[in-house]
DNA sequence: CCTTGAACCTGGGCGC
DNA sequence: TGCGCCCAGGTTCAAG
């Protein structure tokens, strides 16, 4: 389920239970996810304290006090849930989850924080996610991180930055915005939403949003603002679903979020005075949803 | 370099 | 109730 806002939502949900906790044990329930777990995975994290939980793009990074980090990616279907020792893991608590039978609970952290025990359970039906041990001082140069572009939450993604990146690109905007080297953390949903807000067609060639002088066009400046806004809105929407800190699941963030384009095929375009209807097209194997009338 | 398509895997939804 | 088909939030690799 995870694009950047969902991963950030998960991070915030895990933070109060995991930050400062000791991994007193762990269950690795199968040899691999997307690829095999690191050698002696459980032994290398056992008895370590979690000193920080960070996020970069769609990756979670658990920093341990032995100078190792656990890089965790949720793939398409990964989720974490927290079970506190004193509370019961009643099936009813997870009635909305098909995973409640534990069939795809592939990894379990057993934690102790100041005498409070909790389990943090990683569930991933499709197993596109993974966990990997990487020394802290090798993180920045690691293959997963070294080519990543700036986070869309910060001022690294400016209209000038995008103009410079897009001016040589003939590829459609859809694929350029999905390119993690240009912006880190956008996925199919929020690319569709940002393009809808900025009224840019997903098929528009990227370089046509840059002036001959290499400056951002008005539409590109608008897109920059909308990327920041849509990601910010989604993080706020996701965060508000986690106030009980029992269920940590990015799906809830998506679930409560109202989309204007993504998944809205056949619906009226919600832009004021637009009589268009949201269409679905396929671009490089993925669905794009947009309004052909006002997104140009 | 760039772009596309397939692959990884399971499950849900739909039509018949 | 079941079968077959299509679809799904991501990433990576091979091939054109």
Coordinates of C-alpha atoms (C1' of nucleotides) in Angstrom, one line a residue:
Chain A
X1 CA 0.0 0.0 0.0
X2 CA 2.8 2.3 0.3
X3 CA 3.7 5.5 -1.3
X4 CA 5.6 8.0 0.7
X5 CA 2.6 9.3 2.8
X6 CA 1.6 5.8 3.8
X7 CA 5.2 4.8 4.7
X8 CA 5.5 8.0 6.8
X9 CA 2.2 7.1 8.5
X10 CA 3.6 3.7 9.3
X11 CA 6.8 5.3 10.7
X12 CA 4.8 7.5 12.9
X13 CA 2.7 4.6 14.1
X14 CA 5.7 2.5 15.0
X15 CA 7.7 5.3 16.6
X16 CA 6.2 5.3 20.1
X17 CA 6.5 1.6 20.5
X18 CA 9.8 1.0 18.7
X19 CA 12.0 4.0 19.4
X20 CA 14.1 3.3 22.4
X21 CA 12.9 -0.3 22.6
X22 CA 15.1 -3.3 22.9
X23 CA 14.6 -6.2 20.5
X24 CA 14.5 -9.0 23.0
X25 CA 13.8 -11.6 20.3
X26 CA 12.4 -11.9 16.8
X27 CA 10.7 -14.6 14.7
X28 CA 11.7 -14.9 11.1
X29 CA 9.0 -17.1 9.7
X30 CA 10.3 -17.8 6.2
X31 CA 13.8 -17.6 4.5
X32 CA 12.9 -14.8 2.1
X33 CA 10.5 -12.0 1.2
X34 CA 11.3 -10.5 -2.2
X35 CA 14.8 -11.9 -1.7
X36 CA 16.5 -13.8 1.2
X37 CA 16.9 -12.2 4.6
X38 CA 20.4 -11.2 5.4
X39 CA 22.6 -13.9 6.9
X40 CA 21.9 -14.5 10.6
X41 CA 19.3 -11.8 10.5
X42 CA 17.7 -12.5 13.9
X43 CA 21.0 -13.1 15.7
X44 CA 22.4 -9.8 14.4
X45 CA 19.5 -7.7 15.7
X46 CA 18.8 -9.6 18.9
X47 CA 19.4 -7.6 22.1
X48 CA 19.9 -4.4 20.1
X49 CA 18.2 -1.2 21.1
X50 CA 16.4 0.8 18.4
X51 CA 17.8 4.3 18.6
X52 CA 15.9 5.8 15.7
X53 CA 13.3 5.2 13.1
X54 CA 13.8 7.1 9.9
X55 CA 12.2 7.2 6.4
X56 CA 13.8 7.9 3.1
X57 CA 11.4 7.8 0.1
X58 CA 9.4 4.6 0.6
X59 CA 12.0 2.9 2.8
X60 CA 11.8 2.6 6.6
X61 CA 15.2 2.6 8.4
X62 CA 15.5 1.2 11.9
X63 CA 18.8 2.4 13.4
X64 CA 20.2 0.0 16.0
X65 CA 22.8 0.7 18.7
X66 CA 25.3 -1.8 17.1
X67 CA 25.8 0.5 14.1
X68 CA 23.6 -1.6 11.9
X69 CA 20.4 -0.5 10.3
X70 CA 17.4 -2.5 9.1
X71 CA 16.1 -1.2 5.8
X72 CA 12.5 -2.2 5.3
X73 CA 10.4 -1.8 2.2
X74 CA 6.7 -2.7 2.2
X75 CA 6.5 -3.5 -1.5
X76 CA 2.9 -3.4 -2.7
X77 CA 1.2 -5.2 0.2
X78 CA 3.4 -5.0 3.3
X79 CA 2.0 -3.7 6.6
X80 CA 3.0 -3.6 10.2
X81 CA 0.7 -4.0 13.2
X82 CA 1.4 -3.6 16.9
X83 CA 0.2 -5.9 19.6
X84 CA 0.8 -4.8 23.1
X85 CA 1.6 -7.6 25.6
X86 CA -1.2 -6.7 28.0
X87 CA -3.8 -6.4 25.4
X88 CA -5.4 -9.3 23.6
X89 CA -4.9 -9.8 19.8
X90 CA -8.6 -10.3 19.4
X91 CA -9.6 -11.2 15.8
X92 CA -12.4 -8.6 16.1
X93 CA -9.8 -5.9 16.4
X94 CA -8.7 -6.6 12.9
X95 CA -12.1 -7.5 11.4
X96 CA -11.3 -5.3 8.4
X97 CA -8.1 -7.2 7.7
X98 CA -8.0 -10.4 5.8
X99 CA -4.6 -11.1 7.2
X100 CA -5.9 -11.6 10.7
X101 CA -5.3 -15.3 10.5
X102 CA -1.6 -14.6 10.5
X103 CA -1.0 -16.5 7.3
X104 CA 1.3 -13.8 5.9
X105 CA 2.9 -12.7 9.2
X106 CA 6.5 -13.2 8.0
X107 CA 8.4 -11.4 10.7
X108 CA 7.8 -10.5 14.3
X109 CA 9.8 -8.2 16.6
X110 CA 9.5 -8.9 20.3
X111 CA 10.2 -5.6 22.1
X112 CA 10.7 -4.3 25.6
X113 CA 10.6 -0.7 26.3
X114 CA 11.0 0.2 30.0
X115 CA 9.3 -3.0 31.0
X116 CA 6.5 -2.6 28.5
X117 CA 6.4 -5.6 26.1
X118 CA 5.0 -5.4 22.6
X119 CA 5.1 -7.3 19.3
X120 CA 5.5 -5.6 16.0
X121 CA 4.3 -7.9 13.2
X122 CA 5.2 -7.6 9.5
X123 CA 2.6 -9.0 7.2
X124 CA 3.0 -9.1 3.4
X125 CA 0.8 -11.3 1.2
X126 CA 2.6 -10.6 -2.0
X127 CA 6.1 -10.5 -0.5
X128 CA 7.3 -7.7 -2.7
X129 CA 8.7 -6.1 0.4
X130 CA 12.0 -6.9 2.1
X131 CA 14.2 -6.4 5.1
X132 CA 17.9 -5.9 4.8
X133 CA 20.8 -5.2 7.3
X134 CA 23.1 -2.4 6.2
X135 CA 25.8 -0.7 8.4
X136 CA 24.8 2.8 9.3
X137 CA 27.9 4.4 7.7
X138 CA 27.2 2.6 4.4
X139 CA 23.6 3.8 4.1
X140 CA 24.1 6.9 1.9
X141 CA 26.2 5.1 -0.6
X142 CA 23.9 2.1 -0.7
X143 CA 22.4 1.2 -4.1
X144 CA 18.9 1.9 -2.8
X145 CA 19.7 5.4 -1.7
X146 CA 22.6 6.9 -3.7
X147 CA 20.6 7.8 -6.8
X148 CA 17.4 8.9 -5.1
X149 CA 16.1 12.3 -5.9
X150 CA 14.9 14.9 -3.3
X151 CA 11.9 14.3 -1.0
X152 CA 8.7 15.9 -2.2
X153 CA 8.0 17.1 1.3
X154 CA 11.0 19.5 1.4
X155 CA 12.2 22.4 -0.6
X156 CA 14.5 20.2 -2.6
X157 CA 11.7 19.8 -5.1
X158 CA 11.4 23.4 -6.4
X159 CA 10.1 24.5 -9.8
X160 CA 13.7 25.5 -10.8
X161 CA 14.9 22.0 -9.9
X162 CA 12.2 20.4 -11.9
X163 CA 12.7 22.6 -14.9
X164 CA 16.4 21.7 -14.9
X165 CA 15.5 17.9 -14.7
X166 CA 12.7 18.0 -17.2
X167 CA 14.1 20.2 -20.0
X168 CA 15.9 17.3 -21.6
X169 CA 13.2 14.7 -21.1
X170 CA 10.9 13.7 -23.9
X171 CA 9.2 11.1 -21.8
X172 CA 5.6 11.6 -20.7
X173 CA 5.0 13.4 -17.3
X174 CA 3.6 10.2 -15.8
X175 CA 6.8 8.3 -16.1
X176 CA 9.0 11.2 -15.3
X177 CA 7.2 11.8 -12.0
X178 CA 7.4 8.0 -11.2
X179 CA 11.2 8.2 -11.7
X180 CA 12.6 7.9 -8.1
X181 CA 15.8 9.6 -9.3
X182 CA 13.9 12.8 -10.0
X183 CA 11.5 12.8 -7.0
X184 CA 11.8 10.1 -4.3
X185 CA 8.6 8.6 -3.0
X186 CA 5.9 9.4 -5.5
X187 CA 3.9 6.4 -6.8
X188 CA 1.0 5.8 -9.1
X189 CA -1.7 7.4 -6.9
X190 CA -0.1 10.6 -6.0
X191 CA 1.3 11.2 -9.5
X192 CA -2.2 10.9 -10.8
X193 CA -3.5 13.3 -8.1
X194 CA -0.8 15.9 -8.5
X195 CA -1.2 16.0 -12.3
X196 CA -5.0 16.3 -11.9
X197 CA -4.6 19.2 -9.5
X198 CA -2.1 20.9 -11.8
X199 CA -4.3 20.2 -14.9
X200 CA -1.4 18.5 -16.7
X201 CA -2.0 15.5 -18.9
X202 CA 0.0 12.4 -17.9
X203 CA 0.9 12.0 -21.6
X204 CA 2.4 15.5 -21.9
X205 CA 6.0 15.5 -22.8
X206 CA 8.1 16.7 -19.8
X207 CA 10.2 19.1 -21.7
X208 CA 7.2 21.1 -22.9
X209 CA 6.7 22.4 -19.4
X210 CA 10.0 24.2 -19.5
X211 CA 10.6 27.5 -21.4
X212 CA 13.3 27.8 -24.0
X213 CA 15.4 29.7 -21.5
X214 CA 15.2 26.7 -19.1
X215 CA 12.7 28.4 -16.7
X216 CA 9.7 26.6 -15.3
X217 CA 6.4 27.3 -17.1
X218 CA 3.5 28.5 -15.0
X219 CA 2.0 25.0 -15.2
X220 CA 5.3 23.5 -13.9
X221 CA 5.3 26.0 -11.0
X222 CA 1.7 25.0 -10.3
X223 CA 2.6 21.3 -10.4
X224 CA 5.4 21.9 -7.9
X225 CA 3.0 23.4 -5.4
X226 CA 0.5 20.7 -5.9
X227 CA 3.0 17.9 -5.4
X228 CA 3.9 19.4 -2.0
X229 CA 0.2 19.9 -1.2
X230 CA -1.0 16.5 -2.2
X231 CA 1.7 14.7 -0.2
X232 CA 1.2 17.0 2.8
X233 CA -2.6 16.4 2.7
X234 CA -2.1 12.7 2.5
X235 CA 0.3 12.5 5.4
X236 CA -2.1 14.5 7.5
X237 CA -5.0 12.2 6.5
X238 CA -3.0 9.1 7.2
X239 CA -1.7 10.4 10.5
X240 CA -5.1 11.1 11.9
X241 CA -6.1 7.4 11.5
X242 CA -3.4 6.2 13.8
X243 CA -4.3 7.9 17.0
X244 CA -4.9 4.7 19.0
X245 CA -1.5 3.3 17.9
X246 CA -3.0 -0.2 17.8
X247 CA -3.2 -0.6 14.1
X248 CA -0.4 0.5 11.9
X249 CA -1.5 0.1 8.4
X250 CA -1.0 2.5 5.5
X251 CA -4.2 1.1 4.0
X252 CA -6.2 3.1 6.4
X253 CA -4.5 6.3 5.2
X254 CA -5.5 5.5 1.6
X255 CA -8.9 4.3 2.7
X256 CA -9.9 7.6 4.2
X257 CA -8.3 9.7 1.5
X258 CA -10.6 11.2 -1.1
X259 CA -9.1 10.9 -4.6
X260 CA -10.1 13.2 -7.4
X261 CA -8.5 11.2 -10.2
X262 CA -7.1 7.8 -9.1
X263 CA -9.7 5.1 -9.4
X264 CA -12.3 7.6 -10.5
X265 CA -12.8 6.3 -14.0
X266 CA -16.2 7.4 -15.4
X267 CA -16.8 10.0 -12.6
X268 CA -17.3 13.6 -13.3
X269 CA -14.2 15.8 -13.1
X270 CA -14.3 17.7 -9.9
X271 CA -12.6 20.8 -11.2
X272 CA -14.9 23.8 -11.1
X273 CA -16.7 24.4 -14.5
X274 CA -15.2 21.3 -16.0
X275 CA -17.7 19.0 -17.7
X276 CA -15.1 16.3 -18.3
X277 CA -15.2 12.7 -17.2
X278 CA -12.2 10.9 -15.7
X279 CA -10.6 8.4 -18.1
X280 CA -8.2 5.6 -17.6
X281 CA -5.3 4.9 -20.0
X282 CA -2.4 2.5 -19.7
X283 CA 1.1 4.0 -19.7
X284 CA 4.1 1.6 -19.5
X285 CA 1.9 -1.0 -18.0
X286 CA 0.3 1.1 -15.3
X287 CA -3.1 2.8 -15.1
X288 CA -3.3 6.5 -15.4
X289 CA -6.5 8.3 -14.4
X290 CA -7.0 11.8 -15.7
X291 CA -9.5 14.3 -17.1
X292 CA -8.9 14.5 -20.9
X293 CA -10.9 17.8 -21.0
X294 CA -9.0 19.9 -18.5
X295 CA -5.6 18.1 -18.2
X296 CA -3.5 19.2 -21.2
Chain B
dC1 C1' 21.2 7.0 -22.6
dC2 C1' 15.9 6.0 -23.1
dT3 C1' 11.5 3.4 -23.2
dT4 C1' 8.7 -0.6 -22.8
dG5 C1' 7.4 -5.0 -21.0
dA6 C1' 7.8 -8.8 -18.1
dA7 C1' 8.8 -10.6 -13.8
dC8 C1' 8.4 -11.2 -8.9
dC9 C1' 3.7 -13.1 -5.7
dT10 C1' -1.0 -13.4 -3.7
dG11 C1' -5.7 -12.1 -3.3
dG12 C1' -10.0 -9.7 -4.5
dG13 C1' -13.6 -8.8 -7.7
dC14 C1' -16.2 -9.8 -11.6
dG15 C1' -18.5 -12.4 -15.4
dC16 C1' -20.1 -16.7 -16.6
Chain C
dT1 C1' -19.7 -22.7 -5.5
dG2 C1' -16.1 -22.6 -8.8
dC3 C1' -13.3 -21.3 -12.6
dG4 C1' -10.8 -18.0 -15.4
dC5 C1' -9.5 -13.6 -16.2
dC6 C1' -8.1 -8.9 -15.0
dC7 C1' -6.5 -5.9 -11.6
dA8 C1' -3.5 -4.0 -7.7
dG9 C1' 0.0 1.2 -3.9
dG10 C1' 6.7 -1.0 -6.2
dT11 C1' 11.1 -2.2 -8.1
dT12 C1' 14.4 -4.4 -11.1
dC13 C1' 16.1 -6.4 -15.1
dA14 C1' 16.3 -7.6 -20.0
dA15 C1' 15.5 -6.3 -24.6
dG16 C1' 14.5 -3.2 -28.3

